[in-house]
Coordinates of C-alpha atoms in Angstrom, one line a residue:
M20 CA -45.5 -14.5 15.9
S21 CA -42.6 -12.2 14.6
R22 CA -40.0 -13.6 12.3
R23 CA -36.4 -12.4 12.4
V24 CA -35.7 -10.8 9.1
V25 CA -32.2 -11.6 7.7
R26 CA -30.4 -8.5 6.5
Q27 CA -30.1 -8.3 2.7
S28 CA -26.6 -8.0 1.4
K29 CA -24.7 -9.4 -1.5
F30 CA -21.6 -9.8 0.7
R31 CA -23.2 -12.0 3.4
H32 CA -21.6 -15.1 1.9
V33 CA -18.1 -13.8 1.2
F34 CA -15.7 -16.6 2.0
G35 CA -11.9 -16.8 2.2
Q36 CA -9.7 -19.6 0.9
A37 CA -5.9 -20.0 1.1
A38 CA -4.2 -20.5 -2.3
K39 CA -2.8 -24.0 -3.1
A40 CA 0.8 -24.7 -1.8
D41 CA 2.3 -24.2 -5.3
Q42 CA 0.9 -20.7 -5.4
S43 CA 2.7 -19.6 -2.3
Y44 CA 6.2 -17.9 -2.1
E45 CA 8.5 -20.1 0.0
D46 CA 11.8 -19.5 1.8
I47 CA 11.5 -15.8 2.4
R48 CA 13.1 -14.6 5.7
V49 CA 10.4 -12.2 6.8
S50 CA 11.7 -9.3 8.9
K51 CA 11.6 -9.8 12.7
V52 CA 11.6 -6.0 13.5
T53 CA 9.2 -5.0 16.2
W54 CA 7.0 -2.5 14.3
D55 CA 3.3 -2.4 13.7
S56 CA 3.3 -2.0 9.9
S57 CA 2.1 -4.6 7.4
F58 CA 5.7 -5.6 6.2
C59 CA 4.2 -6.4 2.8
A60 CA 3.0 -4.4 -0.2
V61 CA 1.5 -5.7 -3.4
N62 CA 0.2 -4.4 -6.8
P63 CA -1.0 -6.1 -10.0
K64 CA 2.7 -6.7 -11.1
F65 CA 4.8 -7.2 -8.0
L66 CA 4.9 -8.5 -4.4
A67 CA 7.3 -6.7 -2.0
I68 CA 8.2 -8.0 1.5
I69 CA 10.5 -6.6 4.1
V70 CA 13.1 -9.2 4.9
E71 CA 15.9 -9.9 7.4
A72 CA 19.2 -8.3 6.3
G73 CA 22.6 -8.2 7.9
G74 CA 24.1 -4.7 8.3
G75 CA 21.2 -2.6 7.1
G76 CA 17.6 -2.8 5.8
A77 CA 16.3 -4.7 2.8
F78 CA 13.1 -5.8 1.0
I79 CA 12.5 -8.3 -1.7
V80 CA 10.5 -7.6 -4.8
L81 CA 9.0 -10.6 -6.7
P82 CA 6.9 -10.7 -9.9
L83 CA 3.5 -12.0 -8.9
A84 CA 4.0 -15.0 -11.2
K85 CA 7.2 -16.1 -9.5
T86 CA 5.6 -18.5 -7.0
G87 CA 7.3 -21.5 -5.3
R88 CA 10.6 -21.5 -3.6
V89 CA 12.6 -18.3 -3.8
D90 CA 16.4 -18.7 -4.4
K91 CA 18.4 -17.7 -1.3
N92 CA 20.6 -15.5 -3.6
Y93 CA 17.6 -13.7 -5.2
P94 CA 18.4 -10.0 -5.6
L95 CA 17.1 -7.7 -2.9
V96 CA 16.5 -4.0 -2.7
T97 CA 19.2 -2.8 -0.4
G98 CA 20.2 0.8 0.3
H99 CA 19.1 1.6 3.8
T100 CA 21.7 1.5 6.6
A101 CA 19.1 0.3 9.2
P102 CA 16.0 -1.9 9.2
V103 CA 13.2 -1.0 6.7
L104 CA 9.9 -0.3 8.6
D105 CA 7.4 0.4 5.9
I106 CA 7.0 0.0 2.1
D107 CA 4.3 1.3 -0.2
W108 CA 3.8 0.9 -4.0
C109 CA 3.0 4.1 -6.0
P110 CA -0.7 3.9 -7.1
H111 CA 0.1 5.6 -10.4
N112 CA 3.2 3.6 -11.4
D113 CA 3.4 -0.1 -10.7
N114 CA 7.2 -0.1 -11.0
V115 CA 7.8 2.5 -8.3
I116 CA 8.0 1.7 -4.6
A117 CA 8.9 3.8 -1.5
S118 CA 10.6 2.5 1.6
A119 CA 10.9 4.1 5.1
S120 CA 13.6 3.1 7.5
D121 CA 15.1 3.4 11.0
D122 CA 18.0 5.3 9.4
T123 CA 15.6 8.4 9.2
T124 CA 15.4 8.4 5.4
V125 CA 12.8 7.6 2.7
M126 CA 13.9 6.1 -0.5
V127 CA 12.0 5.8 -3.8
W128 CA 13.0 2.9 -6.1
Q129 CA 12.3 2.0 -9.7
V130 CA 11.8 -1.7 -10.1
P131 CA 12.5 -3.1 -13.6
D132 CA 10.1 -5.6 -15.3
Y133 CA 12.9 -8.1 -15.8
T134 CA 14.6 -9.8 -12.8
P135 CA 17.7 -7.9 -11.9
V136 CA 21.0 -9.8 -11.8
R137 CA 22.3 -8.1 -8.7
N138 CA 20.8 -6.3 -5.6
I139 CA 19.2 -3.0 -6.4
T140 CA 21.3 -0.5 -4.4
E141 CA 20.6 2.9 -6.0
P142 CA 17.3 4.6 -5.3
I143 CA 15.9 7.1 -7.8
I144 CA 15.8 9.6 -4.9
T145 CA 16.5 9.7 -1.2
L146 CA 14.3 12.0 0.8
E147 CA 16.0 13.4 3.9
G148 CA 14.0 15.5 6.3
H149 CA 13.1 13.5 9.4
S150 CA 15.4 13.5 12.5
K151 CA 14.3 10.1 13.8
R152 CA 13.1 6.8 12.4
V153 CA 10.5 6.9 9.6
G154 CA 7.8 4.3 10.2
I155 CA 4.8 5.3 8.0
L156 CA 4.4 5.9 4.3
S157 CA 1.4 6.7 2.2
W158 CA 1.1 7.9 -1.4
H159 CA -1.5 10.5 -2.3
P160 CA -4.5 8.8 -3.9
T161 CA -5.0 11.2 -6.8
A162 CA -2.0 13.5 -7.2
R163 CA 1.1 12.4 -9.2
N164 CA 4.4 11.8 -7.2
V165 CA 3.0 13.1 -3.9
L166 CA 4.2 10.9 -0.9
L167 CA 3.5 11.3 2.8
S168 CA 6.0 10.1 5.5
A169 CA 5.6 10.2 9.3
G170 CA 8.5 9.7 11.7
G171 CA 9.4 9.2 15.3
D172 CA 10.1 12.9 15.5
N173 CA 6.2 13.3 15.5
V174 CA 6.4 15.1 12.1
I175 CA 4.4 14.4 8.9
I176 CA 6.2 15.5 5.7
I177 CA 4.5 15.5 2.3
W178 CA 7.0 15.3 -0.5
N179 CA 7.0 15.9 -4.3
V180 CA 9.0 12.8 -5.3
G181 CA 9.3 14.2 -8.9
T182 CA 11.5 17.0 -7.6
G183 CA 12.7 15.8 -4.2
E184 CA 11.1 18.9 -2.6
V185 CA 9.2 19.1 0.7
L186 CA 5.7 20.3 -0.2
L187 CA 4.4 20.5 3.4
S188 CA 5.7 19.8 6.8
L189 CA 3.2 19.3 9.7
D190 CA 5.5 19.5 12.7
D191 CA 3.4 20.9 15.6
M192 CA 0.2 18.9 15.5
H193 CA 1.2 15.7 17.3
P194 CA 2.8 15.8 20.8
D195 CA 3.7 12.2 20.7
V196 CA 4.4 9.2 18.4
I197 CA 2.1 9.0 15.4
H198 CA 0.6 5.5 15.1
S199 CA -1.3 5.8 11.7
V200 CA -2.0 8.2 8.9
C201 CA -4.7 7.7 6.2
W202 CA -5.8 9.9 3.2
N203 CA -9.4 10.3 2.3
S204 CA -10.6 9.3 -1.2
N205 CA -9.5 12.6 -2.9
G206 CA -6.5 13.3 -0.8
S207 CA -7.9 16.6 0.7
L208 CA -7.9 15.4 4.4
L209 CA -5.8 13.1 6.7
A210 CA -6.9 11.0 9.6
T211 CA -4.2 10.4 12.1
T212 CA -3.9 8.5 15.4
C213 CA -1.3 9.3 18.0
K214 CA 0.1 7.9 21.3
D215 CA -1.7 10.8 23.1
K216 CA -4.9 8.8 22.4
T217 CA -6.3 11.5 20.1
L218 CA -7.9 10.9 16.7
R219 CA -7.4 13.9 14.4
I220 CA -8.7 15.0 11.1
I221 CA -6.2 17.3 9.4
D222 CA -6.3 19.6 6.4
P223 CA -2.7 19.4 5.4
R224 CA -2.7 22.3 3.0
K225 CA -4.1 24.7 5.6
G226 CA -2.0 23.1 8.3
Q227 CA -5.1 22.8 10.5
V228 CA -6.7 20.2 12.7
V229 CA -10.3 20.4 11.5
A230 CA -11.7 17.9 14.1
E231 CA -10.4 15.8 16.9
R232 CA -11.6 13.3 19.4
F233 CA -9.7 12.4 22.6
A234 CA -9.8 8.7 23.7
A235 CA -11.8 7.4 20.8
H236 CA -10.6 4.1 22.4
E237 CA -9.7 4.4 26.0
G238 CA -6.8 1.9 26.1
M239 CA -3.2 2.9 25.9
R240 CA -2.2 0.5 23.1
P241 CA -2.0 1.8 19.5
M242 CA -5.1 2.8 17.6
R243 CA -5.6 2.7 13.8
A244 CA -8.0 4.8 11.6
V245 CA -9.2 4.7 8.0
F246 CA -11.6 6.9 6.0
T247 CA -14.7 5.2 4.7
R248 CA -16.6 5.8 1.4
Q249 CA -19.3 7.8 3.3
G250 CA -16.7 10.1 4.9
H251 CA -16.8 8.4 8.3
I252 CA -13.8 7.3 10.2
F253 CA -13.4 3.6 11.0
T254 CA -11.1 2.9 14.0
T255 CA -9.5 0.0 15.8
G256 CA -8.1 0.2 19.3
F257 CA -8.3 -1.1 22.9
T258 CA -10.6 -0.6 25.8
R259 CA -9.3 0.4 29.3
M260 CA -9.4 -3.3 30.1
S261 CA -7.2 -4.1 27.1
Q262 CA -10.0 -5.6 25.0
R263 CA -9.8 -5.0 21.3
E264 CA -12.5 -2.7 20.0
L265 CA -13.7 -1.2 16.7
G266 CA -15.5 2.1 16.2
L267 CA -17.2 4.2 13.5
W268 CA -17.1 8.0 13.8
D269 CA -18.7 10.9 12.1
P270 CA -16.1 13.7 11.8
N271 CA -18.9 16.3 11.9
N272 CA -20.0 15.0 15.3
F273 CA -17.2 13.4 17.3
E274 CA -19.1 13.5 20.6
E275 CA -20.7 10.1 20.2
P276 CA -19.6 7.1 18.1
V277 CA -21.8 6.0 15.2
A278 CA -20.9 2.4 16.4
L279 CA -18.6 0.9 19.0
Q280 CA -18.1 -2.8 19.4
E281 CA -15.9 -4.8 21.7
M282 CA -14.2 -7.9 20.1
D283 CA -11.7 -10.0 22.1
T284 CA -8.8 -9.8 24.6
S285 CA -5.9 -10.5 22.2
N286 CA -3.1 -8.0 22.4
G287 CA -2.1 -7.7 18.7
V288 CA -2.8 -4.4 17.0
L289 CA -5.7 -4.8 14.4
L290 CA -4.7 -3.5 11.0
P291 CA -7.8 -2.4 9.0
F292 CA -7.9 -2.9 5.2
Y293 CA -10.8 -1.0 3.7
D294 CA -12.3 -1.6 0.3
P295 CA -14.4 1.4 -0.7
D296 CA -16.0 -0.4 -3.7
S297 CA -17.8 -2.9 -1.4
S298 CA -17.5 -0.9 1.8
I299 CA -16.1 -4.0 3.5
V300 CA -13.3 -3.6 6.1
Y301 CA -11.0 -6.6 6.8
L302 CA -9.3 -6.7 10.2
C303 CA -5.9 -8.5 10.4
G304 CA -4.3 -8.7 13.8
K305 CA -0.5 -9.2 13.9
G306 CA 0.1 -12.5 15.6
D307 CA -3.6 -13.6 14.9
S308 CA -4.4 -16.5 12.7
S309 CA -7.6 -15.0 11.4
I310 CA -9.1 -12.3 9.2
R311 CA -12.4 -10.8 10.4
Y312 CA -14.5 -8.8 8.0
F313 CA -17.4 -6.4 8.4
E314 CA -19.6 -4.5 6.1
I315 CA -20.2 -0.8 6.8
T316 CA -23.6 0.5 5.8
D317 CA -26.0 3.4 6.6
E318 CA -28.3 1.1 8.6
P319 CA -28.0 0.3 12.3
P320 CA -25.8 -1.2 13.7
F321 CA -23.8 0.4 10.8
V322 CA -20.9 -2.1 11.2
H323 CA -22.2 -5.6 10.3
Y324 CA -20.1 -8.7 11.1
L325 CA -19.8 -10.9 8.0
N326 CA -17.5 -13.8 8.7
T327 CA -14.0 -14.9 9.9
F328 CA -11.3 -16.6 7.8
S329 CA -9.3 -18.8 10.1
S330 CA -6.1 -20.7 9.6
K331 CA -3.5 -22.5 11.8
E332 CA -0.5 -20.2 11.4
P333 CA -0.2 -16.7 12.9
Q334 CA 0.4 -13.9 10.5
R335 CA 3.6 -11.7 10.7
G336 CA 2.2 -9.2 8.3
M337 CA -0.3 -8.7 5.4
G338 CA -0.4 -7.3 1.9
F339 CA -3.7 -6.1 0.3
M340 CA -4.1 -6.2 -3.5
P341 CA -5.7 -3.1 -5.2
K342 CA -9.0 -3.9 -6.9
R343 CA -7.5 -3.7 -10.4
G344 CA -5.2 -6.7 -9.6
L345 CA -8.1 -9.1 -8.8
D346 CA -9.5 -11.9 -11.0
V347 CA -13.0 -10.7 -11.9
S348 CA -13.8 -14.0 -13.7
K349 CA -13.7 -15.8 -10.3
C350 CA -15.8 -13.2 -8.5
E351 CA -12.7 -12.4 -6.4
I352 CA -13.4 -9.3 -4.3
A353 CA -10.2 -9.2 -2.2
R354 CA -6.8 -10.9 -2.1
F355 CA -4.5 -10.9 0.9
Y356 CA -0.8 -11.9 1.0
K357 CA -0.3 -13.4 4.5
L358 CA 3.3 -13.4 5.8
H359 CA 4.4 -16.4 7.8
E360 CA 7.9 -16.8 9.3
R361 CA 9.4 -18.2 6.1
K362 CA 6.8 -17.8 3.4
C363 CA 4.0 -15.7 1.9
E364 CA 0.6 -17.2 1.3
P365 CA -2.2 -15.6 -0.9
I366 CA -5.7 -15.7 0.6
I367 CA -8.6 -15.1 -1.8
M368 CA -12.0 -13.7 -0.8
T369 CA -14.8 -14.5 -3.2
V370 CA -18.5 -14.1 -3.5
P371 CA -20.0 -17.3 -4.9
R372 CA -22.0 -16.8 -8.1
K373 CA -23.5 -19.3 -10.5
S374 CA -23.0 -17.2 -13.6
D375 CA -19.7 -16.9 -15.4
L376 CA -20.6 -13.4 -16.7
F377 CA -19.1 -10.2 -15.4
Q378 CA -20.8 -9.2 -12.2
D379 CA -21.5 -5.5 -12.4
D380 CA -22.8 -5.2 -8.9
L381 CA -19.5 -6.6 -7.4
Y382 CA -17.2 -4.5 -9.6
P383 CA -18.2 -0.8 -9.9
D384 CA -15.6 1.3 -11.7
T385 CA -12.5 1.5 -9.5
P386 CA -9.5 3.8 -9.3
G387 CA -7.0 3.2 -12.1
P388 CA -3.3 4.0 -12.5
E389 CA -3.7 7.5 -14.0
P390 CA -3.4 10.4 -11.5
A391 CA -6.1 13.1 -11.6
L392 CA -3.8 16.0 -10.6
E393 CA -0.2 17.1 -10.8
A394 CA 1.6 17.8 -7.4
D395 CA 1.6 21.6 -8.0
E396 CA -2.2 21.6 -8.8
W397 CA -2.9 19.7 -5.5
L398 CA -0.7 22.0 -3.5
S399 CA -2.4 25.1 -5.0
G400 CA -5.7 23.9 -3.5
Q401 CA -7.3 21.8 -6.3
D402 CA -9.0 18.5 -5.4
A403 CA -10.1 15.7 -7.8
E404 CA -11.6 12.3 -7.3
P405 CA -9.6 9.3 -8.6
V406 CA -9.7 8.5 -12.3
L407 CA -11.9 5.4 -12.5
I408 CA -11.6 2.4 -14.8
S409 CA -13.9 -0.5 -15.6
L410 CA -12.8 -4.1 -14.8
R411 CA -15.3 -5.6 -17.3
D412 CA -12.5 -7.0 -19.5
G413 CA -10.0 -7.5 -16.7
Y414 CA -7.0 -5.2 -16.0
V415 CA -3.7 -5.4 -17.9
P416 CA -0.9 -3.5 -16.2
P417 CA 0.8 -1.0 -18.5
K418 CA 4.4 -1.6 -19.5
H419 CA 7.4 -0.2 -17.5
R420 CA 7.1 3.6 -17.0
E421 CA 10.2 5.5 -15.9
L422 CA 9.9 7.9 -13.0
R423 CA 11.9 11.0 -13.9
V424 CA 13.2 13.1 -11.0
T425 CA 14.0 16.7 -11.9
K426 CA 15.6 18.3 -8.9
R427 CA 14.8 22.0 -8.9
N428 CA 17.6 24.6 -8.4
I429 CA 16.3 26.4 -5.3
L430 CA 18.6 29.3 -6.1
D431 CA 17.0 29.9 -9.5
V432 CA 13.4 30.8 -9.1
R433 CA 12.9 32.6 -12.4
P434 CA 9.9 31.5 -14.5
P435 CA 10.8 29.5 -17.7
S436 CA 11.5 31.9 -20.6
G437 CA 9.6 31.9 -23.9
P438 CA 6.0 31.0 -24.7
R439 CA 4.6 27.7 -23.3
R440 CA 4.4 25.2 -26.1
S441 CA 0.8 24.0 -26.6
Q442 CA -0.1 20.4 -27.3
S443 CA -0.6 20.0 -31.1
A444 CA -0.3 17.5 -33.9
S445 CA 3.4 18.2 -34.1
D446 CA 3.8 16.2 -30.8
A447 CA 3.1 13.0 -32.6
P448 CA 6.7 12.4 -34.0
L449 CA 8.1 13.1 -30.5
S450 CA 6.0 10.4 -28.9
H451 CA 7.0 8.1 -31.7
T452 CA 10.7 8.9 -31.0
L453 CA 10.3 8.3 -27.3
E454 CA 8.7 5.0 -28.0
T455 CA 11.6 4.0 -30.3
L456 CA 14.2 5.1 -27.7
L457 CA 12.4 3.1 -24.9
D458 CA 12.4 0.0 -27.1
E459 CA 16.1 0.5 -27.8
I460 CA 16.9 0.9 -24.1
K461 CA 14.9 -2.2 -23.3
A462 CA 16.8 -4.2 -26.0
L463 CA 20.2 -3.0 -24.7
R464 CA 19.2 -3.9 -21.1
E465 CA 18.4 -7.4 -22.2
Q466 CA 21.7 -7.6 -24.0
V467 CA 23.6 -6.4 -20.9
Q468 CA 21.7 -8.9 -18.8
A469 CA 22.7 -11.8 -21.2
Q470 CA 26.3 -10.6 -21.1
E471 CA 26.3 -10.5 -17.3
Q472 CA 24.9 -14.0 -17.1
R473 CA 27.7 -15.1 -19.6
I474 CA 30.4 -13.4 -17.4
T475 CA 29.0 -15.2 -14.3
A476 CA 29.1 -18.5 -16.1
L477 CA 32.7 -18.0 -17.2
E478 CA 33.7 -16.9 -13.6
N479 CA 32.2 -20.1 -12.3
M480 CA 34.1 -22.2 -14.9
L481 CA 37.3 -20.3 -13.9
C482 CA 36.8 -21.1 -10.2
E483 CA 36.2 -24.8 -11.0
L484 CA 39.4 -24.9 -13.0
V485 CA 41.4 -23.2 -10.2
D486 CA 39.9 -25.6 -7.6
G487 CA 40.9 -28.5 -9.9
T488 CA 44.5 -27.4 -10.2
D489 CA 44.7 -27.1 -6.4

């Protein structure tokens, strides 16, 4: 008599749990814009959420520790003249975030470590190059200051945020609206999906489509695609009968899918969040009240269903914490930030373990905050894998780092004169001076903040006195 052998996997018992009520973020007016982005971005320091804003577009940035009820006058990041459609934290600087808007622009913002007194209205740089709404943003995984944007003009632009320049413009590859764009692990290739139902693999520096598959999913509704650790493409889409479907594809052989599974008949687009360290993909449908997760392996059926986290409330959007922001002492392997209509609720995915020791098998070295390449090196054809860090002792985010934008004079293309100064021991006093200056700036900012609070208090007293005399 044959016995059914249970598949061996350390992730078979992953389970999700919503955080306690006091760990949620309450009274946030989440955006009601009809757009299939996640509306939420998170990193080890901050939580950012696109919110409702009269007369323009805005998002709120909260320190992770600022849980509970959010004051209705809490400062926002406002600068766009139309709704914000997508936001994305820079993977190499936890204080830098990019926003894309219906107003055709992309703005890059520096968020201070302290809580600002007023709305942040001045971006570090505004990137103007699209002729229609910009709905997709994605930072390069390994090159410093390289940002991708995709717009309703069917154009993908890759920017150098450090100079404000357009590095590459891919404007004749998509005949219709672009639904999703994803970098591979070293940023040498892009996977895109489009309204024309074609899944494309693009080499952006050569400006070539290196592989494509028409009707990876036969339905007309939007498709999503992400690269996996093995170099495959994981997709979500719809069948001709409007059933939701997931697929796994080998770019070297697009004729037949590696795996194709039908799921259900709900009409919300499935947003895939992929963790390369565990090779688990989490599927969050907008309007769903569940998160389904699957493990992708080299063994048939290749995409293995693990479990479903279910709750009562439907999700308006979802943020996905990078691995370095997780609590390794609790065997946490993923953390989501689920958007409700008026709040944001963390959902924690853990692998139960009896030991309190660091679990090497759950936490391989993971991409850290240091870039592996400069923008010019990447553009010239170099590739590099992410610079990895160990999570053995937990991760402590670095202090505030300024993003400096140096706009190049396009009229002056002469090379810099004089010999290039080499790194030497004489650099030590310079770094010391920079540190001193940064400390002085921080102290002055704190003084200014205290003075502004004092002015506000005095203005309130003045208003009360005026009201009293009336």
